Amino acid sequence: MAVIFSYADVRLNYNQKQRLRRFIAHMATQEGYMVESLNYVFCSDAYLLDINQRFLNHDDYTDIITFDLRENKKDLSVVGEIYISVDRVKENAVLHMVSFESELVRVTCHGLLHLCGYRDKKKDDVIAMRAAEERCLSAFPGFQ
C-alpha cells in the first residue's frame, strides 16, 4: 500500500498527513478496493488550471483532478494520481464555513471515490458522491 503526498509548486501545511494516509487506505478498503499506488499532488490554482487546460480541455479552476492509471479498469486496486489545488481547498473551506482540515479530508476522499467508481457529472451521481463524502468525513477520526 502506497499513499504518497507530493508537492508541485506549493507545500501543504498540515500536520496530520500520516493519519490521513492511513485513513485513505482504510476508506479504499471500505469501498472494496486496495490501494496499490496513489499519489496526491498538492499544487496551486495556476498549476491545476494548466493541467485542466492541457489534459481535459477545460478553462476553469477546479479543486481536484483525478487520473485513474490502472491498466485494467475492472481491477479492484487503486492506482492513480490526484492533483489538489491547496488554493481551492482554502477558498472552499471559507465558502462552505468548514475548517481547512474538513475540506482537505473531503477533497482527498472525493478523489479516492472517483478511483473507486463514483462519478459526479449527472444529478444522481452527484447525490451518491456527496453521500459517500459524508460517510468519509463522519468516519475520519476526530470529526465526531
JSON list of C-alpha atoms in Angstrom, two decimals, residues 31-125:
[
{"chain": "A", "resi": 31, "resn": "GLU", "atom": "CA", "xyz": [-15.25, 0.63, -0.74]},
{"chain": "A", "resi": 32, "resn": "GLY", "atom": "CA", "xyz": [-13.93, -2.83, -1.69]},
{"chain": "A", "resi": 33, "resn": "TYR", "atom": "CA", "xyz": [-10.61, -1.63, -3.15]},
{"chain": "A", "resi": 34, "resn": "MET", "atom": "CA", "xyz": [-6.96, -1.95, -2.19]},
{"chain": "A", "resi": 35, "resn": "VAL", "atom": "CA", "xyz": [-4.54, 0.94, -2.63]},
{"chain": "A", "resi": 36, "resn": "GLU", "atom": "CA", "xyz": [-1.65, -0.18, -4.78]},
{"chain": "A", "resi": 37, "resn": "SER", "atom": "CA", "xyz": [-0.20, 3.22, -5.66]},
{"chain": "A", "resi": 38, "resn": "LEU", "atom": "CA", "xyz": [-1.90, 6.54, -5.04]},
{"chain": "A", "resi": 39, "resn": "ASN", "atom": "CA", "xyz": [-0.07, 9.84, -5.42]},
{"chain": "A", "resi": 40, "resn": "TYR", "atom": "CA", "xyz": [-1.73, 13.04, -4.20]},
{"chain": "A", "resi": 41, "resn": "VAL", "atom": "CA", "xyz": [-0.01, 16.06, -5.75]},
{"chain": "A", "resi": 42, "resn": "PHE", "atom": "CA", "xyz": [-0.70, 19.34, -3.96]},
{"chain": "A", "resi": 43, "resn": "CYS", "atom": "CA", "xyz": [-0.43, 22.40, -6.12]},
{"chain": "A", "resi": 44, "resn": "SER", "atom": "CA", "xyz": [-1.65, 25.95, -6.75]},
{"chain": "A", "resi": 45, "resn": "ASP", "atom": "CA", "xyz": [-4.68, 27.11, -8.72]},
{"chain": "A", "resi": 46, "resn": "ALA", "atom": "CA", "xyz": [-2.42, 28.12, -11.62]},
{"chain": "A", "resi": 47, "resn": "TYR", "atom": "CA", "xyz": [-0.74, 24.72, -11.75]},
{"chain": "A", "resi": 48, "resn": "LEU", "atom": "CA", "xyz": [-4.06, 22.84, -11.72]},
{"chain": "A", "resi": 49, "resn": "LEU", "atom": "CA", "xyz": [-5.60, 25.19, -14.29]},
{"chain": "A", "resi": 50, "resn": "ASP", "atom": "CA", "xyz": [-2.72, 24.36, -16.64]},
{"chain": "A", "resi": 51, "resn": "ILE", "atom": "CA", "xyz": [-3.41, 20.61, -16.20]},
{"chain": "A", "resi": 52, "resn": "ASN", "atom": "CA", "xyz": [-7.13, 21.22, -16.72]},
{"chain": "A", "resi": 53, "resn": "GLN", "atom": "CA", "xyz": [-6.46, 23.08, -19.95]},
{"chain": "A", "resi": 54, "resn": "ARG", "atom": "CA", "xyz": [-3.82, 20.72, -21.35]},
{"chain": "A", "resi": 55, "resn": "PHE", "atom": "CA", "xyz": [-5.37, 17.36, -20.49]},
{"chain": "A", "resi": 56, "resn": "LEU", "atom": "CA", "xyz": [-9.12, 17.98, -20.17]},
{"chain": "A", "resi": 57, "resn": "ASN", "atom": "CA", "xyz": [-9.63, 20.99, -22.46]},
{"chain": "A", "resi": 58, "resn": "HIS", "atom": "CA", "xyz": [-11.37, 22.87, -19.63]},
{"chain": "A", "resi": 59, "resn": "ASP", "atom": "CA", "xyz": [-10.56, 26.50, -19.00]},
{"chain": "A", "resi": 60, "resn": "ASP", "atom": "CA", "xyz": [-11.70, 26.89, -15.40]},
{"chain": "A", "resi": 61, "resn": "TYR", "atom": "CA", "xyz": [-10.39, 26.48, -11.89]},
{"chain": "A", "resi": 62, "resn": "THR", "atom": "CA", "xyz": [-11.14, 23.30, -10.02]},
{"chain": "A", "resi": 63, "resn": "ASP", "atom": "CA", "xyz": [-10.18, 21.87, -6.67]},
{"chain": "A", "resi": 64, "resn": "ILE", "atom": "CA", "xyz": [-9.21, 18.41, -7.88]},
{"chain": "A", "resi": 65, "resn": "ILE", "atom": "CA", "xyz": [-8.34, 16.38, -10.96]},
{"chain": "A", "resi": 66, "resn": "THR", "atom": "CA", "xyz": [-8.11, 12.61, -10.73]},
{"chain": "A", "resi": 67, "resn": "PHE", "atom": "CA", "xyz": [-6.25, 10.34, -13.13]},
{"chain": "A", "resi": 68, "resn": "ASP", "atom": "CA", "xyz": [-7.01, 6.61, -12.98]},
{"chain": "A", "resi": 69, "resn": "LEU", "atom": "CA", "xyz": [-3.78, 4.88, -14.01]},
{"chain": "A", "resi": 70, "resn": "ARG", "atom": "CA", "xyz": [-4.90, 1.26, -13.76]},
{"chain": "A", "resi": 71, "resn": "GLU", "atom": "CA", "xyz": [-4.23, -0.82, -16.84]},
{"chain": "A", "resi": 72, "resn": "ASN", "atom": "CA", "xyz": [-7.34, -2.92, -16.22]},
{"chain": "A", "resi": 73, "resn": "LYS", "atom": "CA", "xyz": [-10.28, -0.74, -15.14]},
{"chain": "A", "resi": 74, "resn": "LYS", "atom": "CA", "xyz": [-12.06, -3.81, -13.71]},
{"chain": "A", "resi": 75, "resn": "ASP", "atom": "CA", "xyz": [-9.21, -4.37, -11.28]},
{"chain": "A", "resi": 76, "resn": "LEU", "atom": "CA", "xyz": [-10.15, -3.59, -7.67]},
{"chain": "A", "resi": 77, "resn": "SER", "atom": "CA", "xyz": [-6.83, -1.93, -6.95]},
{"chain": "A", "resi": 78, "resn": "VAL", "atom": "CA", "xyz": [-6.34, 1.81, -6.75]},
{"chain": "A", "resi": 79, "resn": "VAL", "atom": "CA", "xyz": [-3.59, 3.19, -8.97]},
{"chain": "A", "resi": 80, "resn": "GLY", "atom": "CA", "xyz": [-3.75, 6.87, -9.68]},
{"chain": "A", "resi": 81, "resn": "GLU", "atom": "CA", "xyz": [-2.65, 10.45, -9.40]},
{"chain": "A", "resi": 82, "resn": "ILE", "atom": "CA", "xyz": [-4.82, 13.07, -7.78]},
{"chain": "A", "resi": 83, "resn": "TYR", "atom": "CA", "xyz": [-3.98, 16.75, -8.16]},
{"chain": "A", "resi": 84, "resn": "ILE", "atom": "CA", "xyz": [-5.41, 19.05, -5.50]},
{"chain": "A", "resi": 85, "resn": "SER", "atom": "CA", "xyz": [-5.31, 22.85, -5.51]},
{"chain": "A", "resi": 86, "resn": "VAL", "atom": "CA", "xyz": [-4.47, 23.99, -1.98]},
{"chain": "A", "resi": 87, "resn": "ASP", "atom": "CA", "xyz": [-5.76, 27.44, -3.00]},
{"chain": "A", "resi": 88, "resn": "ARG", "atom": "CA", "xyz": [-9.20, 25.95, -3.82]},
{"chain": "A", "resi": 89, "resn": "VAL", "atom": "CA", "xyz": [-9.27, 23.89, -0.61]},
{"chain": "A", "resi": 90, "resn": "LYS", "atom": "CA", "xyz": [-8.65, 27.06, 1.43]},
{"chain": "A", "resi": 91, "resn": "GLU", "atom": "CA", "xyz": [-11.23, 29.08, -0.50]},
{"chain": "A", "resi": 92, "resn": "ASN", "atom": "CA", "xyz": [-13.87, 26.32, -0.39]},
{"chain": "A", "resi": 93, "resn": "ALA", "atom": "CA", "xyz": [-13.36, 25.90, 3.36]},
{"chain": "A", "resi": 94, "resn": "VAL", "atom": "CA", "xyz": [-14.19, 29.59, 3.84]},
{"chain": "A", "resi": 95, "resn": "LEU", "atom": "CA", "xyz": [-17.06, 29.46, 1.32]},
{"chain": "A", "resi": 96, "resn": "HIS", "atom": "CA", "xyz": [-18.68, 26.41, 3.00]},
{"chain": "A", "resi": 97, "resn": "MET", "atom": "CA", "xyz": [-17.81, 27.59, 6.52]},
{"chain": "A", "resi": 98, "resn": "VAL", "atom": "CA", "xyz": [-15.84, 24.48, 7.43]},
{"chain": "A", "resi": 99, "resn": "SER", "atom": "CA", "xyz": [-12.32, 24.00, 8.68]},
{"chain": "A", "resi": 100, "resn": "PHE", "atom": "CA", "xyz": [-9.41, 23.63, 6.31]},
{"chain": "A", "resi": 101, "resn": "GLU", "atom": "CA", "xyz": [-8.93, 20.07, 7.62]},
{"chain": "A", "resi": 102, "resn": "SER", "atom": "CA", "xyz": [-12.54, 19.14, 6.93]},
{"chain": "A", "resi": 103, "resn": "GLU", "atom": "CA", "xyz": [-12.34, 20.41, 3.36]},
{"chain": "A", "resi": 104, "resn": "LEU", "atom": "CA", "xyz": [-8.98, 18.72, 2.85]},
{"chain": "A", "resi": 105, "resn": "VAL", "atom": "CA", "xyz": [-10.37, 15.37, 4.01]},
{"chain": "A", "resi": 106, "resn": "ARG", "atom": "CA", "xyz": [-13.45, 15.83, 1.82]},
{"chain": "A", "resi": 107, "resn": "VAL", "atom": "CA", "xyz": [-11.45, 16.56, -1.33]},
{"chain": "A", "resi": 108, "resn": "THR", "atom": "CA", "xyz": [-8.91, 13.76, -0.73]},
{"chain": "A", "resi": 109, "resn": "CYS", "atom": "CA", "xyz": [-11.82, 11.35, -0.27]},
{"chain": "A", "resi": 110, "resn": "HIS", "atom": "CA", "xyz": [-13.52, 12.78, -3.37]},
{"chain": "A", "resi": 111, "resn": "GLY", "atom": "CA", "xyz": [-10.50, 11.84, -5.48]},
{"chain": "A", "resi": 112, "resn": "LEU", "atom": "CA", "xyz": [-10.31, 8.38, -3.96]},
{"chain": "A", "resi": 113, "resn": "LEU", "atom": "CA", "xyz": [-14.03, 7.86, -4.56]},
{"chain": "A", "resi": 114, "resn": "HIS", "atom": "CA", "xyz": [-13.56, 8.67, -8.25]},
{"chain": "A", "resi": 115, "resn": "LEU", "atom": "CA", "xyz": [-10.96, 5.89, -8.39]},
{"chain": "A", "resi": 116, "resn": "CYS", "atom": "CA", "xyz": [-13.48, 3.59, -6.68]},
{"chain": "A", "resi": 117, "resn": "GLY", "atom": "CA", "xyz": [-16.03, 4.17, -9.43]},
{"chain": "A", "resi": 118, "resn": "TYR", "atom": "CA", "xyz": [-18.04, 7.17, -8.21]},
{"chain": "A", "resi": 119, "resn": "ARG", "atom": "CA", "xyz": [-18.88, 9.84, -10.75]},
{"chain": "A", "resi": 120, "resn": "ASP", "atom": "CA", "xyz": [-20.25, 13.37, -10.40]},
{"chain": "A", "resi": 121, "resn": "LYS", "atom": "CA", "xyz": [-21.49, 14.56, -13.77]},
{"chain": "A", "resi": 122, "resn": "LYS", "atom": "CA", "xyz": [-25.18, 13.57, -13.51]},
{"chain": "A", "resi": 123, "resn": "LYS", "atom": "CA", "xyz": [-27.56, 14.63, -10.72]},
{"chain": "A", "resi": 124, "resn": "ASP", "atom": "CA", "xyz": [-27.94, 11.11, -9.27]},
{"chain": "A", "resi": 125, "resn": "ASP", "atom": "CA", "xyz": [-24.18, 10.61, -9.40]}
]
